[in-house]
Structures are given as C-alpha cells and as structure tokens.
XYZ file of C-alpha atoms in Angstrom:
301
model
C -15.480 -26.623 19.206
C -14.013 -23.697 16.980
C -10.352 -23.615 17.330
C -8.583 -20.238 15.709
C -4.489 -20.196 15.881
C -2.296 -17.152 16.452
C 0.084 -16.979 14.971
C 2.979 -14.263 16.099
C 4.023 -11.810 13.699
C 6.703 -9.384 13.858
C 4.808 -5.960 13.226
C 4.946 -3.268 10.506
C 6.926 -0.359 10.714
C 4.274 3.023 10.976
C 3.601 4.430 7.986
C 5.729 7.471 8.952
C 8.972 5.294 9.600
C 8.786 3.614 6.415
C 8.006 7.107 4.797
C 11.317 8.089 6.209
C 13.364 4.898 5.113
C 12.575 5.817 2.423
C 13.033 9.546 1.976
C 17.050 8.865 3.445
C 17.069 5.763 0.627
C 16.034 8.797 -1.975
C 17.702 11.006 -0.649
C 21.234 8.611 -0.307
C 20.827 7.221 -4.098
C 20.644 11.687 -5.496
C 23.580 12.603 -3.120
C 24.862 10.225 -4.472
C 24.068 10.324 -8.346
C 25.035 14.682 -7.687
C 28.453 13.388 -6.276
C 29.406 11.796 -9.491
C 27.921 13.707 -11.787
C 30.344 17.011 -10.371
C 33.027 15.110 -10.089
C 32.263 13.534 -13.986
C 31.757 17.892 -14.159
C 35.010 19.118 -12.919
C 37.492 16.300 -13.539
C 36.065 17.579 -16.825
C 37.161 21.370 -16.199
C 40.084 20.767 -15.019
C 41.628 18.781 -18.300
C 39.513 21.657 -21.091
C 43.549 22.852 -22.438
C 43.802 18.587 -22.360
C 43.506 17.209 -25.432
C 44.237 13.908 -24.850
C 41.953 13.739 -21.675
C 38.789 11.051 -22.869
C 36.423 11.412 -19.137
C 37.181 7.440 -17.969
C 40.076 5.009 -17.009
C 42.089 3.079 -20.587
C 40.044 -0.808 -19.606
C 39.177 -2.614 -22.844
C 41.349 -5.486 -22.985
C 39.618 -7.014 -26.023
C 42.945 -5.398 -28.079
C 45.135 -6.694 -25.638
C 47.792 -9.228 -25.864
C 48.912 -10.709 -21.887
C 52.464 -11.369 -21.786
C 54.922 -12.223 -18.573
C 58.102 -11.194 -17.653
C 60.594 -14.054 -18.081
C 62.665 -11.518 -15.087
C 62.071 -11.896 -12.032
C 63.700 -11.407 -8.220
C 66.484 -8.430 -8.587
C 65.791 -8.350 -12.431
C 62.900 -6.897 -12.641
C 62.036 -4.025 -12.433
C 58.049 -2.673 -10.863
C 57.017 0.865 -10.950
C 53.331 1.623 -9.775
C 53.332 5.181 -11.343
C 50.682 7.863 -9.385
C 50.447 11.495 -9.938
C 48.132 14.207 -12.025
C 48.299 14.697 -16.440
C 52.306 13.790 -17.190
C 51.742 10.535 -15.234
C 49.224 10.166 -17.285
C 49.103 9.066 -21.354
C 48.626 12.909 -21.968
C 51.802 13.121 -23.750
C 51.857 14.078 -27.547
C 52.450 9.938 -29.320
C 51.883 7.324 -29.177
C 55.574 6.942 -28.886
C 57.843 5.371 -31.631
C 58.278 1.622 -30.572
C 61.636 1.151 -28.616
C 64.396 -1.481 -28.923
C 63.166 -2.433 -25.009
C 59.510 -3.715 -26.203
C 59.499 -6.199 -26.012
C 60.765 -6.808 -21.774
C 58.155 -3.900 -20.862
C 54.682 -4.491 -19.452
C 51.394 -2.868 -18.619
C 49.972 -4.738 -15.393
C 46.033 -3.578 -14.815
C 43.879 -6.072 -12.816
C 45.947 -7.529 -11.488
C 46.895 -9.027 -14.850
C 49.538 -8.226 -16.932
C 49.950 -7.636 -21.001
C 52.819 -6.960 -23.742
C 52.989 -3.319 -23.640
C 50.681 -0.557 -26.059
C 49.708 2.882 -25.674
C 47.449 4.234 -25.182
C 48.182 2.317 -21.322
C 45.306 0.410 -19.708
C 44.438 2.284 -17.068
C 45.264 5.939 -17.953
C 42.343 8.320 -18.229
C 44.110 10.096 -21.490
C 45.102 8.435 -25.210
C 47.761 10.313 -25.743
C 52.044 9.385 -25.562
C 52.673 7.447 -21.678
C 56.333 8.483 -20.101
C 56.541 4.676 -18.659
C 58.609 3.254 -22.261
C 61.132 5.288 -22.326
C 61.557 4.961 -18.905
C 61.276 1.490 -19.086
C 63.735 1.242 -22.402
C 66.303 3.746 -20.271
C 66.644 1.477 -17.609
C 67.011 -2.041 -19.010
C 69.032 -0.311 -22.040
C 71.554 0.927 -18.572
C 71.903 -2.725 -17.685
C 69.717 -2.177 -14.454
C 67.230 -4.797 -15.026
C 65.781 -6.832 -17.774
C 62.816 -6.608 -17.635
C 59.833 -3.552 -16.916
C 56.432 -3.622 -15.742
C 54.765 -0.359 -14.279
C 51.229 0.888 -14.413
C 49.329 4.119 -14.393
C 46.808 4.965 -11.690
C 45.935 9.299 -11.370
C 43.949 11.959 -11.947
C 45.087 14.662 -15.542
C 44.308 18.000 -13.518
C 43.999 16.118 -9.888
C 45.056 18.735 -6.728
C 46.727 16.450 -4.649
C 44.098 16.825 -1.223
C 41.974 14.363 -5.077
C 43.994 11.501 -4.485
C 45.832 11.248 -1.826
C 42.554 8.837 -0.161
C 40.832 11.656 2.445
C 37.896 12.233 0.061
C 35.617 8.788 -0.414
C 34.244 10.550 -3.153
C 36.988 10.655 -5.125
C 38.562 7.299 -6.904
C 41.550 7.198 -7.824
C 42.478 6.708 -4.911
C 41.440 3.152 -3.517
C 42.286 2.604 -7.406
C 45.694 3.555 -6.872
C 45.863 1.135 -3.715
C 44.097 -2.318 -5.741
C 46.647 -2.388 -8.046
C 49.791 -1.067 -5.291
C 48.189 -4.443 -3.503
C 47.981 -6.529 -7.233
C 51.450 -5.786 -8.067
C 52.910 -6.594 -4.575
C 51.236 -10.159 -4.344
C 52.023 -10.436 -8.536
C 55.038 -9.971 -8.241
C 56.236 -10.011 -3.984
C 58.021 -6.024 -4.439
C 56.727 -2.998 -5.884
C 60.180 -1.281 -6.533
C 59.222 2.493 -6.531
C 56.743 4.479 -7.230
C 56.625 7.546 -9.557
C 55.182 10.141 -7.899
C 54.363 13.009 -10.505
C 51.693 15.549 -9.015
C 51.854 19.231 -8.021
C 51.585 21.341 -11.257
C 47.090 21.979 -10.267
C 48.809 23.128 -6.406
C 50.701 25.598 -8.529
C 50.330 28.665 -6.389
C 48.781 26.774 -3.468
C 52.011 24.938 -1.670
C 51.013 26.084 2.354
C 48.940 23.248 2.949
C 50.983 20.909 -0.196
C 53.221 18.852 3.182
C 50.285 18.559 5.597
C 48.194 16.877 2.108
C 50.985 14.573 1.429
C 51.874 13.409 5.073
C 48.048 12.147 5.027
C 48.358 11.045 1.841
C 50.785 8.635 3.866
C 48.886 7.699 6.399
C 46.039 7.006 4.206
C 48.093 4.755 2.632
C 49.325 3.263 6.452
C 45.550 2.693 6.752
C 45.578 0.488 4.060
C 48.292 -1.687 5.478
C 51.387 -0.234 2.745
C 54.091 1.612 4.538
C 56.603 2.738 2.135
C 59.762 2.185 1.868
C 58.952 -0.137 5.161
C 59.649 -3.558 3.907
C 57.653 -6.558 3.201
C 58.325 -5.624 -0.800
C 57.209 -1.700 -0.100
C 59.060 0.259 -2.133
C 59.325 3.832 -1.558
C 58.326 7.431 -3.336
C 60.164 9.545 -5.324
C 58.468 12.299 -4.699
C 58.992 14.596 -8.912
C 59.155 18.298 -8.447
C 56.638 18.944 -11.250
C 54.634 23.109 -11.130
C 54.777 22.988 -14.791
C 51.495 23.625 -16.200
C 50.133 26.656 -18.746
C 51.749 28.827 -15.086
C 55.238 30.497 -14.123
C 57.656 27.082 -12.291
C 56.185 27.898 -8.736
C 59.158 28.285 -6.355
C 57.394 28.145 -2.995
C 56.281 24.388 -3.816
C 59.173 22.484 -5.452
C 60.763 23.152 -2.447
C 57.904 21.622 -0.615
C 58.330 18.547 -3.337
C 61.811 18.273 -2.572
C 61.929 18.734 0.765
C 59.414 16.097 1.179
C 61.911 13.601 1.060
C 63.707 13.070 4.166
C 60.132 11.962 4.722
C 61.146 8.247 6.337
C 60.011 5.824 2.405
C 60.643 8.145 0.341
C 63.259 9.647 -1.918
C 63.990 12.231 -4.474
C 62.751 12.627 -8.288
C 63.413 14.450 -10.846
C 63.007 17.992 -11.485
C 60.748 17.864 -14.524
C 59.852 21.594 -13.766
C 64.251 21.874 -15.703
C 62.334 20.880 -18.662
C 61.247 24.072 -20.653
C 57.700 24.325 -21.930
C 58.685 25.738 -25.400
C 56.296 23.377 -27.649
C 59.166 21.343 -28.806
C 59.285 19.469 -25.371
C 55.331 20.620 -24.350
C 53.195 20.762 -26.785
C 50.962 23.299 -24.951
C 53.225 24.002 -22.939
C 52.572 21.806 -20.238
C 52.037 17.950 -21.283
C 55.527 16.761 -23.394
C 56.556 15.336 -26.435
C 58.429 13.160 -27.831
C 61.506 14.970 -26.759
C 60.100 15.907 -23.997
C 59.430 12.307 -22.751
C 63.009 11.211 -23.919
C 64.416 13.800 -21.525
C 62.286 13.168 -18.972
C 63.474 9.510 -18.512
C 67.083 11.017 -18.545
C 66.203 12.354 -15.123
C 63.453 9.711 -14.118
C 67.338 7.324 -15.415
C 69.068 10.202 -12.598
C 66.625 9.777 -9.751
C 66.634 5.575 -10.376
C 70.000 4.514 -10.660
C-alpha cells in the first residue's frame, strides 16, 4: 500500500502581503537615509560661517594617549560640556600649552585620555574652552585635576539638542557620555551648558524647550542636581553670534537658574564681539578664551 505523509507547515503569506512589507521596508530605509542626508546638509548650512567645523565628531584615538587621573573625590573635577559651537572646539587655535596641562583630561567613549585639541567628541578642529577653564580651576586650588567631555553640536538650536526629536543624534550622545562619566567617576560635578546663539530672536519657546531637556534627561534616569553623583546644569547667557545680543533671550537664560538643579552660568555675551576676542565676531580667539575661563571660574567656585 502506498503511504503518503503530509507535514504541516506555515502557509506562505500572500504575494500582496509580501509586496506591501517590501514596500514598507524600502520606504523606511529611504526615509531614514533622507533624514540623515537632510541633517548633514542642514548642519553644514548652519555652520557655513564656521571655519573649524568638520562635519563629524573627532573620534580617532590612534594618536591619543590613555591616561587616568590620580585625584579622586572632591579633589577631582568632572564636567560635561554641552551646547553649540562655543561649547565645542571652534575657537582659533589650538590653545597654547598651559601650566597644568598634565592634570587636565578628555573623557570619550568610556575612556579617559590626556587632554589634546581638538578634543575627542568635538565637531570642530580648533581650540576648546576647557583647557583654560581646567587650568584656572587647578591654579586656584579648586581641584587637583579635572576631566572634561564635549558632546554638543555647532549651530544647533535648543530643540535640536534637547532630546525631543529622535532624528537628531546629539542628545543620545550626551546622555551616553554623561552616564559614562557618572559610572567611571561616581559623579559629574556639573554640565557646562553654552547654547543660545542659534535661538537669537526666537526666545518665546526657549524656556519650554529647556524644560523638555530636563524632562528628557529625567526619562533617561538623569536627575540633574538630584543626588547620586548628578551635578547641576550651569546655564550660560549666550546669544551673541554674528548678531546683536538678544536681551529677551538672555533674561530667560538667567531666569532658568530658578529651576531645581540649574545654576547661573557665565554671561559670555559680555565678551566683546571685537576680533581681538572673537575672531569672526562669534567664536573665541585665545584672548576670548581667557575671558571665558575667568567667567566660568567665578561661577564654579
């Protein structure tokens, strides 16, 4: 007798379903690609007047030296920089060596390196604010050694970096960096927040956008100024960049210090737009960085 065994198997989806799935996948891939292309073009346009903007984060560690600070606890300063170009390495430079160079470090991707400009994590290839800030903090005896990271985006408005829009990768990188510093050092003494130039003339939504930033950080488990090693955000008053100062925006930035976990940062708008201080009327020269460091020292001590 002829015996036939029939094995059950899942039926193949109808051709129309497979076709729709393929179309959906293709559309998703196309949208993702267009999003990144638009982001690249948009940020390039934002930085058309920024001679040091490279278009990508400095990430090559082959010429960098891993190094760990010997200081710890209250004698080690740990700060995360965030914002737009003047929180990055878009200054004229690189900076000349400073007295305490060997005691200043750059945190990047869970590792700590000897400080060298441009910093790892920066979009620009010029000088950065952190070398002179660190030198001032050590010179005045506030810390024995200082670790900095930089995670911002030159040209970015606040709603590009506050975490509201998943298409922008800047907020996730900041969160990753902040958590990495917190894990490695058990604390972050503060976020040095320097952003606002791209919101000049558009102050109405600034506070709401900053509130979203705080809420999005909380959603990532980062409670600013809430203990467990989390430091405060020091908000700079900064609106000057190829435009006159925006008094309304500056007043809002100052008022943000009334929020829990937020402190008043430096008023860098007070630094002249003269080319002696800002080589292109926006980004800082060496003399400009000297003034920036003094202003930060005043707020961090």
